[in-house]
Each structure stands twice: as C-alpha cells, then as structure tokens.
Amino acid sequence: MNAVSTPETAALGKPAAGKWHVARIEWQHYWTPVLLSFRIPRPPDFRFVPGHYARLGLTDGTDAPVWRPFSMVSGPDDDFLEFVVVLVPGGEFSERLRSRQMGDEILVEKLSLGFLTLDQLAPGRDLWLLASGTGIGPFVSILRDGRTWSGFERLVLTHSVR
C-alpha cells in the first residue's frame, strides 16, 4: 500500500469531512519542552505499511482542522498509533498540540500514505537506515515489523541529533 490520493484528499491537501477518525490521546510524554511522543488507539479499520505516515488534524473549536503529516513509530500489529513530534514555536498545529492533554481529541485521516517502505527497496544482504531527529520514527516502525528482520542479514540504524 503506497501513497494514495483521491479527489477527496487532493483538494487543498485536506481530507473531506467523513474521511477521518476521531481518536483520543491515551498517552503522552515530553522528552524535552519541544519533543513529544504520544499514542492514540488504533482505529479498527486503520491499516498502514511500516514507513507510512498518517495525517493528523486538530481544531481549536472555532475553525476547520489544521492537518499535518506524521510518521508512525508503532508497529503494524500494535493496537495503538504512536508518533514523535517536534513542536515548532508559533506553529499553528504545534501550538494546538501543545495545549492537548491525555483524553483530548485528535483527528486521524483514514488513509495512510508514503513510499518509505520495504517493498520499495531492492533485495540485499544489508539494510542501512540513516536518520536525524524525529526522522527515526518511520525506521522504528520498520524495525518493529518481523519481515524486516527476516529479509536482511544485517541491519544498521544510525541516528544523529544536535
């Protein structure tokens, strides 16, 4: 399952009404004042391939949701969706997310998207995963998939941060 674009999602990069799930934040942890991990229950019909991202939406109750893409950190068989996010000072989505508490609502578009998946790679002996910052997220999801471990002899994950 690779990137999927439909007329409903293509217009202005925003999903049409009814094309998302409403979830509640069930866990969150601030690693730093601007680095946040959080989980929501995985909707029963939400499917993704490790390496995909989900579009998340937040509203302030007075206007249309603001949508942003975030890679899943969770594995394909987990009953939750986990994300790691850098909060951008003054960012429209970031400021809304910063004000959220456990139990608060967040919208999840029903389709997952992306090309950073194992099926896009040529077979080989070694799998090198190079990431910086929150870019490690999709690689964590890929490493939580058993196909990754059975498909390569050697896995190398390199992660750098400031």
GROMACS .gro file of C-alpha atoms in nm:
model
  162
    1MET     CA    1   0.000   0.000   0.000
    2ASN     CA    2   0.175   0.312  -0.120
    3ALA     CA    3   0.067   0.673  -0.143
    4VAL     CA    4  -0.299   0.704  -0.222
    5SER     CA    5  -0.454   1.028  -0.338
    6THR     CA    6  -0.824   1.062  -0.404
    7PRO     CA    7  -1.025   1.363  -0.516
    8GLU     CA    8  -1.139   1.399  -0.155
    9THR     CA    9  -0.782   1.428  -0.022
   10ALA     CA   10  -0.623   1.610  -0.313
   11ALA     CA   11  -0.814   1.938  -0.285
   12LEU     CA   12  -0.603   2.181  -0.084
   13GLY     CA   13  -0.424   1.889   0.079
   14LYS     CA   14  -0.710   1.849   0.327
   15PRO     CA   15  -0.930   1.542   0.374
   16ALA     CA   16  -1.301   1.578   0.310
   17ALA     CA   17  -1.542   1.551   0.601
   18GLY     CA   18  -1.606   1.189   0.696
   19LYS     CA   19  -1.264   1.079   0.573
   20TRP     CA   20  -1.114   1.071   0.920
   21HIS     CA   21  -1.144   0.903   1.259
   22VAL     CA   22  -1.180   1.089   1.588
   23ALA     CA   23  -0.936   0.947   1.845
   24ARG     CA   24  -0.831   1.046   2.196
   25ILE     CA   25  -0.477   1.086   2.320
   26GLU     CA   26  -0.420   0.792   2.557
   27TRP     CA   27  -0.055   0.852   2.645
   28GLN     CA   28   0.195   1.134   2.603
   29HIS     CA   29   0.548   1.206   2.714
   30TYR     CA   30   0.753   1.524   2.676
   31TRP     CA   31   1.118   1.426   2.624
   32THR     CA   32   1.209   1.796   2.614
   33PRO     CA   33   0.991   2.110   2.609
   34VAL     CA   34   0.963   2.073   2.229
   35LEU     CA   35   0.990   1.695   2.172
   36LEU     CA   36   0.672   1.498   2.233
   37SER     CA   37   0.571   1.135   2.191
   38PHE     CA   38   0.204   1.041   2.209
   39ARG     CA   39  -0.027   0.749   2.139
   40ILE     CA   40  -0.384   0.714   2.028
   41PRO     CA   41  -0.589   0.393   2.000
   42ARG     CA   42  -0.557   0.247   1.654
   43PRO     CA   43  -0.894   0.264   1.477
   44PRO     CA   44  -1.004  -0.093   1.393
   45ASP     CA   45  -1.004  -0.035   1.016
   46PHE     CA   46  -0.685   0.176   1.002
   47ARG     CA   47  -0.411  -0.009   0.813
   48PHE     CA   48  -0.061   0.102   0.729
   49VAL     CA   49   0.266  -0.030   0.600
   50PRO     CA   50   0.567   0.041   0.823
   51GLY     CA   51   0.723   0.360   0.690
   52HIS     CA   52   0.389   0.520   0.607
   53TYR     CA   53   0.264   0.839   0.764
   54ALA     CA   54  -0.077   0.950   0.886
   55ARG     CA   55  -0.227   1.294   0.852
   56LEU     CA   56  -0.339   1.425   1.189
   57GLY     CA   57  -0.582   1.710   1.240
   58LEU     CA   58  -0.651   1.945   1.528
   59THR     CA   59  -0.914   2.211   1.569
   60ASP     CA   60  -0.946   2.486   1.823
   61GLY     CA   61  -1.324   2.455   1.814
   62THR     CA   62  -1.377   2.769   1.607
   63ASP     CA   63  -1.248   2.677   1.262
   64ALA     CA   64  -1.158   2.394   1.027
   65PRO     CA   65  -0.894   2.146   1.144
   66VAL     CA   66  -0.527   2.210   1.075
   67TRP     CA   67  -0.369   1.897   0.921
   68ARG     CA   68  -0.007   1.779   0.932
   69PRO     CA   69   0.162   1.451   0.826
   70PHE     CA   70   0.346   1.243   1.089
   71SER     CA   71   0.519   0.908   1.051
   72MET     CA   72   0.401   0.624   1.271
   73VAL     CA   73   0.653   0.490   1.522
   74SER     CA   74   0.425   0.199   1.613
   75GLY     CA   75   0.443  -0.142   1.453
   76PRO     CA   76   0.188  -0.267   1.201
   77ASP     CA   77   0.028  -0.505   1.452
   78ASP     CA   78   0.014  -0.270   1.753
   79ASP     CA   79  -0.329  -0.171   1.882
   80PHE     CA   80  -0.215   0.191   1.908
   81LEU     CA   81  -0.062   0.453   1.679
   82GLU     CA   82   0.243   0.625   1.823
   83PHE     CA   83   0.401   0.944   1.693
   84VAL     CA   84   0.707   1.150   1.784
   85VAL     CA   85   0.678   1.521   1.712
   86VAL     CA   86   0.894   1.831   1.730
   87LEU     CA   87   0.677   2.122   1.840
   88VAL     CA   88   0.756   2.430   1.632
   89PRO     CA   89   0.729   2.753   1.835
   90GLY     CA   90   0.441   2.955   1.692
   91GLY     CA   91   0.342   2.673   1.455
   92GLU     CA   92  -0.033   2.652   1.406
   93PHE     CA   93  -0.053   2.274   1.454
   94SER     CA   94   0.223   2.267   1.718
   95GLU     CA   95   0.053   2.523   1.941
   96ARG     CA   96  -0.274   2.329   1.925
   97LEU     CA   97  -0.095   2.002   2.003
   98ARG     CA   98   0.098   2.160   2.291
   99SER     CA   99  -0.232   2.250   2.459
  100ARG     CA  100  -0.370   1.894   2.434
  101GLN     CA  101  -0.389   1.664   2.735
  102MET     CA  102  -0.448   1.291   2.765
  103GLY     CA  103  -0.811   1.224   2.675
  104ASP     CA  104  -0.835   1.514   2.429
  105GLU     CA  105  -0.946   1.454   2.070
  106ILE     CA  106  -0.726   1.435   1.763
  107LEU     CA  107  -0.836   1.354   1.407
  108VAL     CA  108  -0.669   1.081   1.200
  109GLU     CA  109  -0.721   1.062   0.826
  110LYS     CA  110  -0.841   0.713   0.731
  111LEU     CA  111  -0.574   0.659   0.463
  112SER     CA  112  -0.205   0.611   0.536
  113LEU     CA  113   0.043   0.736   0.280
  114GLY     CA  114   0.408   0.710   0.187
  115PHE     CA  115   0.685   0.543  -0.011
  116LEU     CA  116   0.944   0.480   0.263
  117THR     CA  117   0.853   0.110   0.280
  118LEU     CA  118   1.040  -0.219   0.248
  119ASP     CA  119   0.866  -0.307  -0.077
  120GLN     CA  120   1.034  -0.003  -0.237
  121LEU     CA  121   1.383  -0.143  -0.164
  122ALA     CA  122   1.588  -0.379  -0.376
  123PRO     CA  123   1.668  -0.708  -0.203
  124GLY     CA  124   2.006  -0.717  -0.036
  125ARG     CA  125   2.212  -0.850   0.248
  126ASP     CA  126   2.238  -0.527   0.449
  127LEU     CA  127   1.977  -0.267   0.536
  128TRP     CA  128   2.116   0.072   0.632
  129LEU     CA  129   1.876   0.314   0.799
  130LEU     CA  130   2.013   0.669   0.837
  131ALA     CA  131   1.807   0.922   1.031
  132SER     CA  132   1.830   1.250   1.213
  133GLY     CA  133   1.596   1.388   1.478
  134THR     CA  134   1.237   1.267   1.456
  135GLY     CA  135   1.319   1.115   1.117
  136ILE     CA  136   1.393   0.799   1.313
  137GLY     CA  137   1.016   0.745   1.350
  138PRO     CA  138   0.944   0.552   1.030
  139PHE     CA  139   1.257   0.341   1.083
  140VAL     CA  140   1.138   0.239   1.430
  141SER     CA  141   0.811   0.129   1.270
  142ILE     CA  142   1.002  -0.064   1.002
  143LEU     CA  143   1.216  -0.233   1.269
  144ARG     CA  144   0.901  -0.339   1.457
  145ASP     CA  145   0.795  -0.543   1.152
  146GLY     CA  146   0.914  -0.905   1.151
  147ARG     CA  147   0.959  -0.900   0.772
  148THR     CA  148   1.246  -0.658   0.818
  149TRP     CA  149   1.438  -0.896   1.042
  150SER     CA  150   1.382  -1.198   0.820
  151GLY     CA  151   1.457  -1.012   0.496
  152PHE     CA  152   1.810  -0.895   0.572
  153GLU     CA  153   2.120  -1.049   0.727
  154ARG     CA  154   2.241  -0.726   0.882
  155LEU     CA  155   2.050  -0.417   0.995
  156VAL     CA  156   2.232  -0.093   1.071
  157LEU     CA  157   2.048   0.204   1.224
  158THR     CA  158   2.239   0.531   1.252
  159HIS     CA  159   2.072   0.823   1.428
  160SER     CA  160   2.213   1.172   1.478
  161VAL     CA  161   2.077   1.468   1.671
  162ARG     CA  162   2.200   1.810   1.774
   0.00000   0.00000   0.00000
